[in-house]
Short mmCIF file of the C-alpha atoms (twelve columns), coordinates in Angstrom:
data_MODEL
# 
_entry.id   MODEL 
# 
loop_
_atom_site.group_PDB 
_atom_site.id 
_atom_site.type_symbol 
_atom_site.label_atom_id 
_atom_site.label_alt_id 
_atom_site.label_comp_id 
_atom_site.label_asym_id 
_atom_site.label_seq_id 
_atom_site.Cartn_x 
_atom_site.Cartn_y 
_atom_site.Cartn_z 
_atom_site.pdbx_PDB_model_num 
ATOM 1   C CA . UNK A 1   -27.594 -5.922  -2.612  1 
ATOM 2   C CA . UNK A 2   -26.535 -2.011  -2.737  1 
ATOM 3   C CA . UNK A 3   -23.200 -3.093  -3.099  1 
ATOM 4   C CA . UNK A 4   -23.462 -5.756  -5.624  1 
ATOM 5   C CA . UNK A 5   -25.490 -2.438  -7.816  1 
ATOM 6   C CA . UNK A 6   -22.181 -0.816  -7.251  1 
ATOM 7   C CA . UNK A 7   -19.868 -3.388  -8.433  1 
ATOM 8   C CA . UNK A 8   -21.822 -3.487  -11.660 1 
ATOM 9   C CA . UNK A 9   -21.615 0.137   -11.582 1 
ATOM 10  C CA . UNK A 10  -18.046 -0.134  -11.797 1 
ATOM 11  C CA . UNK A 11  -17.780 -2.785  -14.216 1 
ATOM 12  C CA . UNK A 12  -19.617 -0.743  -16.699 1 
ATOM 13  C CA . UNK A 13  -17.509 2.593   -16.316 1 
ATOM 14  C CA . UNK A 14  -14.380 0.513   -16.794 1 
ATOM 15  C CA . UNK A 15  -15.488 -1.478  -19.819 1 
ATOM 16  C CA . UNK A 16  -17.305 1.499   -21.345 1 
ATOM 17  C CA . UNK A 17  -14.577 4.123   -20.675 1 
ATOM 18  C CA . UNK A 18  -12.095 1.119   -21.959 1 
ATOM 19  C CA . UNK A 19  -14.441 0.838   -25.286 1 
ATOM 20  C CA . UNK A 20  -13.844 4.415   -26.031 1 
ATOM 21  C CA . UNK A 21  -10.923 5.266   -24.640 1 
ATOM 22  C CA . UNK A 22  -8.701  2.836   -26.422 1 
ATOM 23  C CA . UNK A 23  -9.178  4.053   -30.248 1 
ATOM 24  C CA . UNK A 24  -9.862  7.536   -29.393 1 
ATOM 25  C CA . UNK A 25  -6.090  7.367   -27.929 1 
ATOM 26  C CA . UNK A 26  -4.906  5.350   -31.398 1 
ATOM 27  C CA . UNK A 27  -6.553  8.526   -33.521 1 
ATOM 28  C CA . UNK A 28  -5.200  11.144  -31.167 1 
ATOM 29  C CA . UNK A 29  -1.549  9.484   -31.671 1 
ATOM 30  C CA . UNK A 30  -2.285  9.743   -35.078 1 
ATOM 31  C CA . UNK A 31  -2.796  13.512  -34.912 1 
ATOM 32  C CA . UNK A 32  -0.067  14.216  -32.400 1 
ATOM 33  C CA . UNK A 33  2.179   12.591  -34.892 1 
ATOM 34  C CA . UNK A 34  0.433   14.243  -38.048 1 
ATOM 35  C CA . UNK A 35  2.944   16.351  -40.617 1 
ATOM 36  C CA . UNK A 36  0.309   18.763  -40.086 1 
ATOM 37  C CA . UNK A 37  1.161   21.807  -37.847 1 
ATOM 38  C CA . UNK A 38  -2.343  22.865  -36.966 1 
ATOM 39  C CA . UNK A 39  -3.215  19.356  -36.081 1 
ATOM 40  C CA . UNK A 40  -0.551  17.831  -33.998 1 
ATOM 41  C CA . UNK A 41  -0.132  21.407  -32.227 1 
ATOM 42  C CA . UNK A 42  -4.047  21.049  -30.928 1 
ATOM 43  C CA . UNK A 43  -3.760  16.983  -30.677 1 
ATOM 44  C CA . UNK A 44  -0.585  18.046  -28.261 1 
ATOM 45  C CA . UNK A 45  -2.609  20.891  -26.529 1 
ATOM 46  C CA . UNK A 46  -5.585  18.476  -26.065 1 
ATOM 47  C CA . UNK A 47  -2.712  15.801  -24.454 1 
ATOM 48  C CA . UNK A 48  -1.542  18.636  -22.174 1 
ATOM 49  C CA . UNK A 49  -4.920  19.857  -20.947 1 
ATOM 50  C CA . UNK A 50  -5.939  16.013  -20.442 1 
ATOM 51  C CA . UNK A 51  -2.890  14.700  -18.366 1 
ATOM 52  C CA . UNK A 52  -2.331  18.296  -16.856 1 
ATOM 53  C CA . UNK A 53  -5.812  18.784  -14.953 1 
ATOM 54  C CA . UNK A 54  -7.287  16.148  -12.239 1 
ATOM 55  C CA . UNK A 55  -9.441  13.728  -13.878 1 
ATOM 56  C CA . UNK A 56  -12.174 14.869  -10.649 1 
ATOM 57  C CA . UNK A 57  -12.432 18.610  -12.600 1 
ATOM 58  C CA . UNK A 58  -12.722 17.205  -15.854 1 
ATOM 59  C CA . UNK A 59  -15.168 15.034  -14.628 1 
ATOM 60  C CA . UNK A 60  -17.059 18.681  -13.487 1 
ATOM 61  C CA . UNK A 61  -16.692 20.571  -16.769 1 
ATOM 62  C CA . UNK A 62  -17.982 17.619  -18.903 1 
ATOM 63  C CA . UNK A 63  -21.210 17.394  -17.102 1 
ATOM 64  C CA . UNK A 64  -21.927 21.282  -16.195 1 
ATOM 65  C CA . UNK A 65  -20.516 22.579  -19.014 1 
ATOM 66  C CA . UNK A 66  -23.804 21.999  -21.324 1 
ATOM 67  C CA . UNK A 67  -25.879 24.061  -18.670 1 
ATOM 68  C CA . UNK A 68  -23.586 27.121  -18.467 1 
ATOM 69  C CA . UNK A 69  -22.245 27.641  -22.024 1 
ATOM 70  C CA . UNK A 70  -25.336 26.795  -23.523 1 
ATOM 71  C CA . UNK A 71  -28.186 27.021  -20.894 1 
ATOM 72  C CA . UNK A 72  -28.909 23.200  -21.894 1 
ATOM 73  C CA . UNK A 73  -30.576 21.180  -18.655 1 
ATOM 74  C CA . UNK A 74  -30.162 17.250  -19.904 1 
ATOM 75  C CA . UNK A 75  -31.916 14.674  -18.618 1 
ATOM 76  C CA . UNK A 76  -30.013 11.003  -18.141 1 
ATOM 77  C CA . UNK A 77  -27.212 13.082  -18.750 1 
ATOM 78  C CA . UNK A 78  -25.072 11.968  -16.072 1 
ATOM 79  C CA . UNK A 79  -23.913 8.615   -17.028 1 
ATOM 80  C CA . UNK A 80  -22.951 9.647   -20.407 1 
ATOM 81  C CA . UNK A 81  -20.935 12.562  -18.207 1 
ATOM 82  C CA . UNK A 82  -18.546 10.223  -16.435 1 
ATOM 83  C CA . UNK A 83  -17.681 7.967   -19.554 1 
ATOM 84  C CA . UNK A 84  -17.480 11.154  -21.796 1 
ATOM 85  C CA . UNK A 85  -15.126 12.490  -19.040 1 
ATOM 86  C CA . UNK A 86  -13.086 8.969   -18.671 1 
ATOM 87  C CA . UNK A 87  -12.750 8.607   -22.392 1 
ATOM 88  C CA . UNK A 88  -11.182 11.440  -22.929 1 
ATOM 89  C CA . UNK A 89  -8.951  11.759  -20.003 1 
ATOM 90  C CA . UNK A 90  -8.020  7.905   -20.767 1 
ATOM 91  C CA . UNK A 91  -7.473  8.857   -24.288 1 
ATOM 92  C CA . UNK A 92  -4.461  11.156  -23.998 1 
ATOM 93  C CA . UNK A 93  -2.685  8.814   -21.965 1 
ATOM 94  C CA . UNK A 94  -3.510  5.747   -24.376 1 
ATOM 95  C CA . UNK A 95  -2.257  8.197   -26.957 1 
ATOM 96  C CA . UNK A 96  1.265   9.064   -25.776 1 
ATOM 97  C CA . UNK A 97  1.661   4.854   -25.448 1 
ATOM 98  C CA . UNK A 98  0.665   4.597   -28.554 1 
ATOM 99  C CA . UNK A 99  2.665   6.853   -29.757 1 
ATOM 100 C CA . UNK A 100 6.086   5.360   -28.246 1 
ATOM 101 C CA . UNK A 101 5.305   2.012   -29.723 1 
ATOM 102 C CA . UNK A 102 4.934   3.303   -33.397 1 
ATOM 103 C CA . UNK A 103 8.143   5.633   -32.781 1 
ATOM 104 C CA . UNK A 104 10.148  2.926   -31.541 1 
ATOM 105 C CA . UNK A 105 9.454   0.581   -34.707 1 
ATOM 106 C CA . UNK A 106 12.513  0.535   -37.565 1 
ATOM 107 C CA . UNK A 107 12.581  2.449   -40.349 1 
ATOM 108 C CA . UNK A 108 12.953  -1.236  -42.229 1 
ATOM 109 C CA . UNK A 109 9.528   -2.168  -41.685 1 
ATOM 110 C CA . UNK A 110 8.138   0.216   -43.548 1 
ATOM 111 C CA . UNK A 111 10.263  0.178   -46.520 1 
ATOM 112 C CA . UNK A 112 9.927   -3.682  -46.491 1 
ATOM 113 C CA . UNK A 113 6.226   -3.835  -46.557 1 
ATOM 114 C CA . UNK A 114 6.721   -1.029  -49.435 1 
ATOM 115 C CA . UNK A 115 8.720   -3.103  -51.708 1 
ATOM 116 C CA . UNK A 116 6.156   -6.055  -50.700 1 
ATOM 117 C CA . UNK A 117 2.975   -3.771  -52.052 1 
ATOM 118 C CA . UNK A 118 1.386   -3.171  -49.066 1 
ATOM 119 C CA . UNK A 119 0.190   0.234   -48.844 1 
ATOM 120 C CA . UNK A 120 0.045   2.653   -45.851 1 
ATOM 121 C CA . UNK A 121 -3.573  1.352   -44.243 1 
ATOM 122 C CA . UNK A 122 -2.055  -2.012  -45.074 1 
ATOM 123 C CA . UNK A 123 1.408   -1.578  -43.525 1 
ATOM 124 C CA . UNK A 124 0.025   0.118   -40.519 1 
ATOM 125 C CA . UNK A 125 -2.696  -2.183  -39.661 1 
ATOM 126 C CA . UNK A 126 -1.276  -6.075  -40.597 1 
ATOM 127 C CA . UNK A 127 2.237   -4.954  -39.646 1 
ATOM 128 C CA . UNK A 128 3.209   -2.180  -37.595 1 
ATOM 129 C CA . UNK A 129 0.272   -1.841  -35.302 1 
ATOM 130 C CA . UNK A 130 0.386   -5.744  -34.121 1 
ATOM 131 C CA . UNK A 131 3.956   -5.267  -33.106 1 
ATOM 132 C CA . UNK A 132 3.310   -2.045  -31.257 1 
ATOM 133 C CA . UNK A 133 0.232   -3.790  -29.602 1 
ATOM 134 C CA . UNK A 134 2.991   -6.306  -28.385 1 
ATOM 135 C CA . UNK A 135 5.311   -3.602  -27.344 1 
ATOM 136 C CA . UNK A 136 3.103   -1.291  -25.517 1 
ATOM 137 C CA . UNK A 137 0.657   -4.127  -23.543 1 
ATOM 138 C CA . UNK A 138 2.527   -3.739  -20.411 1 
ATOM 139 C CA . UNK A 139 1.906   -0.366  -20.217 1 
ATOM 140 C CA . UNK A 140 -1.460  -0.297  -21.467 1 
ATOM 141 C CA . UNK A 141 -2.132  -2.923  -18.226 1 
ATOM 142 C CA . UNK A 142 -0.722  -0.322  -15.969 1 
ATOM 143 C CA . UNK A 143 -3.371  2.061   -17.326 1 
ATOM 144 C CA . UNK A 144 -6.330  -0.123  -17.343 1 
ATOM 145 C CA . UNK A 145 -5.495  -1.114  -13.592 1 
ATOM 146 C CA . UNK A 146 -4.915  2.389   -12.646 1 
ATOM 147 C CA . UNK A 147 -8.688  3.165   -14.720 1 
ATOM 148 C CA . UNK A 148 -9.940  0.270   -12.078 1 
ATOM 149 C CA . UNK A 149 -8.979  2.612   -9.385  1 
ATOM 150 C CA . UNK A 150 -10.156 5.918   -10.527 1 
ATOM 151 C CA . UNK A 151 -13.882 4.286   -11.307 1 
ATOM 152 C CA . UNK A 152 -13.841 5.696   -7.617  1 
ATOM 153 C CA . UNK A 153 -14.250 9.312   -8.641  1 
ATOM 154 C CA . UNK A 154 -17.833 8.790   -10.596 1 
ATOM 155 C CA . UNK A 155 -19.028 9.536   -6.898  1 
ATOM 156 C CA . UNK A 156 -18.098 13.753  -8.025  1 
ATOM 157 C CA . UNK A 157 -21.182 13.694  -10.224 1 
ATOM 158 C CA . UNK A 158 -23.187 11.975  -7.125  1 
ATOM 159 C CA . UNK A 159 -23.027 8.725   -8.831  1 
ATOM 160 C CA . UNK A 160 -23.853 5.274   -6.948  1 
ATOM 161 C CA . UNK A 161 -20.836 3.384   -8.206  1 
ATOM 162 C CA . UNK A 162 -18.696 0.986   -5.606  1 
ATOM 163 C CA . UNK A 163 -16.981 2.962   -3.102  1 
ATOM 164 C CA . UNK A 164 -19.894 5.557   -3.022  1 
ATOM 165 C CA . UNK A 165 -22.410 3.057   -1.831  1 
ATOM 166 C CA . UNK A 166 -19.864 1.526   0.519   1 
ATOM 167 C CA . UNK A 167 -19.233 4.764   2.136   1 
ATOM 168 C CA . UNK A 168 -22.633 4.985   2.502   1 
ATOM 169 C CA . UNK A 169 -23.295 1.781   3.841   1 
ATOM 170 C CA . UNK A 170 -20.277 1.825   6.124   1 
ATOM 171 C CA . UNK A 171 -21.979 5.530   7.841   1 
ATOM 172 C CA . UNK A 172 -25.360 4.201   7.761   1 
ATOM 173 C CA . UNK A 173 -24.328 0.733   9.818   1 
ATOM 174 C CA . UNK A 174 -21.496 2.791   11.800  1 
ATOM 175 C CA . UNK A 175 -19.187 -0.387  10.316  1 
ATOM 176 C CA . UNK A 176 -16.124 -0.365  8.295   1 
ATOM 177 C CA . UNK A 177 -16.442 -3.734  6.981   1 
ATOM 178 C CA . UNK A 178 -18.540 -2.632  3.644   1 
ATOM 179 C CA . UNK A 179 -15.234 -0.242  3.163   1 
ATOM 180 C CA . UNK A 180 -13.236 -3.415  3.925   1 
ATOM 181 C CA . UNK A 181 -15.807 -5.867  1.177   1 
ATOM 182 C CA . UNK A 182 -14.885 -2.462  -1.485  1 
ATOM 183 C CA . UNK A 183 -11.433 -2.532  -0.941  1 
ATOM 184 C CA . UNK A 184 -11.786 -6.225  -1.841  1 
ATOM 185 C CA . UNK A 185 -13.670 -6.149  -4.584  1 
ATOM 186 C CA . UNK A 186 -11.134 -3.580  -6.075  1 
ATOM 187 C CA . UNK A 187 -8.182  -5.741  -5.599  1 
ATOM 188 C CA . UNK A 188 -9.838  -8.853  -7.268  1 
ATOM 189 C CA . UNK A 189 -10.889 -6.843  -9.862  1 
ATOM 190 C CA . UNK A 190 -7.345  -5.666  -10.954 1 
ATOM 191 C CA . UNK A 191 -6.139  -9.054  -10.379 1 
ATOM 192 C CA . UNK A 192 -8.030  -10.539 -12.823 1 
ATOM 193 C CA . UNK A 193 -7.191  -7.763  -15.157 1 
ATOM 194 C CA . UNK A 194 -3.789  -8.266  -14.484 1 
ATOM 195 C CA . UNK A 195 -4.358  -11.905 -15.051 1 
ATOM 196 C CA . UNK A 196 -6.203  -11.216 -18.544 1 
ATOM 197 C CA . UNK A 197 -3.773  -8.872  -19.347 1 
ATOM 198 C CA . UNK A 198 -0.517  -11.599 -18.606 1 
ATOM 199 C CA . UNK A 199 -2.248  -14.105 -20.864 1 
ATOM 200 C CA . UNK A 200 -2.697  -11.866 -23.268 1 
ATOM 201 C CA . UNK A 201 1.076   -10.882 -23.244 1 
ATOM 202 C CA . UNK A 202 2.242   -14.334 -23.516 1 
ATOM 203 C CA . UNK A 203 -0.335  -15.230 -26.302 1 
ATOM 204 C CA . UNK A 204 1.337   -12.424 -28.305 1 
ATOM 205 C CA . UNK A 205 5.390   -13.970 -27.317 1 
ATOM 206 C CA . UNK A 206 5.189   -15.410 -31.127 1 
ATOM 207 C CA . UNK A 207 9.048   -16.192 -30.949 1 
ATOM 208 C CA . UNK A 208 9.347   -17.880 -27.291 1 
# 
């Protein structure tokens, strides 16, 4: 029962965190790639800080920093902590694959959907961004079953998620099969993922 609570747990921080995660990264790519100075220098900075620090201490900041910068004590707060925290750790990383895919797409296809009439939100959205979705998927996978993994470290803010309540089950039953039912649940999880993620790929092959 406690670890079927868990499991849930962990389905929610994955699918929330995914939610967010994915077009706060497309909007951040947008600004890291911006003509602007000011606003690809901090959309870089905010990549940096993001990849650069352990996901456990940004997990830390997010949900103390309202009580010592402003003296704020929030209530239910905790929750919202960990996907805040995921989203935006998530987000740089979704970013910088973003990023590559739009980089790597040919000069051509812009000027083509010019001379066609599209115009920038057009071009972007019904051609180059359906591509890139193709081109960037398998990497996008490798994040979301990484994401999986790191649902793990919800247990910083004391939260009951999967592998906290097996850890507690497994000291309160001196037994490491609830460990051993975790470890499980974590690899079917990705698998199906992976699965989901495969059958996406091939729906997208429009050429094979």
């Amino acid at each position: 029962m406690q670890l079927g609570k868990g499991m849930v747990s962990t389905a929610e921080i994955f699918l929330l965190t995914l939610v967010f995660s994915l077009p706060l990264g497309l909007l951040v790519s947008f600004g890291r790639m911006s003509k602007n100075g000011l606003v690809s220098g901090l959309s870089k900075f905010y990549i940096s800080v993001m990849r650069g620090t352990p996901l456990m201490l940004q997990l830390l900041v997010v949900y103390f920093a309202p009580f010592y910068l402003f003296g704020l004590n929030l209530r239910g707060y905790r929750f919202p902590a960990i996907i805040l925290a995921f989203s935006i750790n998530y987000a740089a990383y979704f970013a910088e694959i973003y990023r590559g895919g739009i980089a790597s797409m040919a000069a051509g296809q812009y000027e083509a959907a010019k001379v066609l009439g599209y115009n920038r939100f057009q071009t972007f959205f019904k051609i180059i961004l359906p591509q890139v979705l193709k081109r960037i998927l398998p990497s996008i996978t490798n994040e979301t079953i990484t994401l999986v993994k790191d649902t793990s470290l919800a247990f910083v803010l004391a939260h009951a998620e999967m592998f906290t309540m097996a850890k507690q089950i497994a000291a309160k039953e001196t037994s490491m099969v609830p460990l051993m039912v975790a470890g499980l649940f974590y690899y079917l999880f990705n698998f199906v993922v992976a699965f989901v993620m495969e059958q996406i790929e091939k729906s997208m092959n429009y050429y094979r």
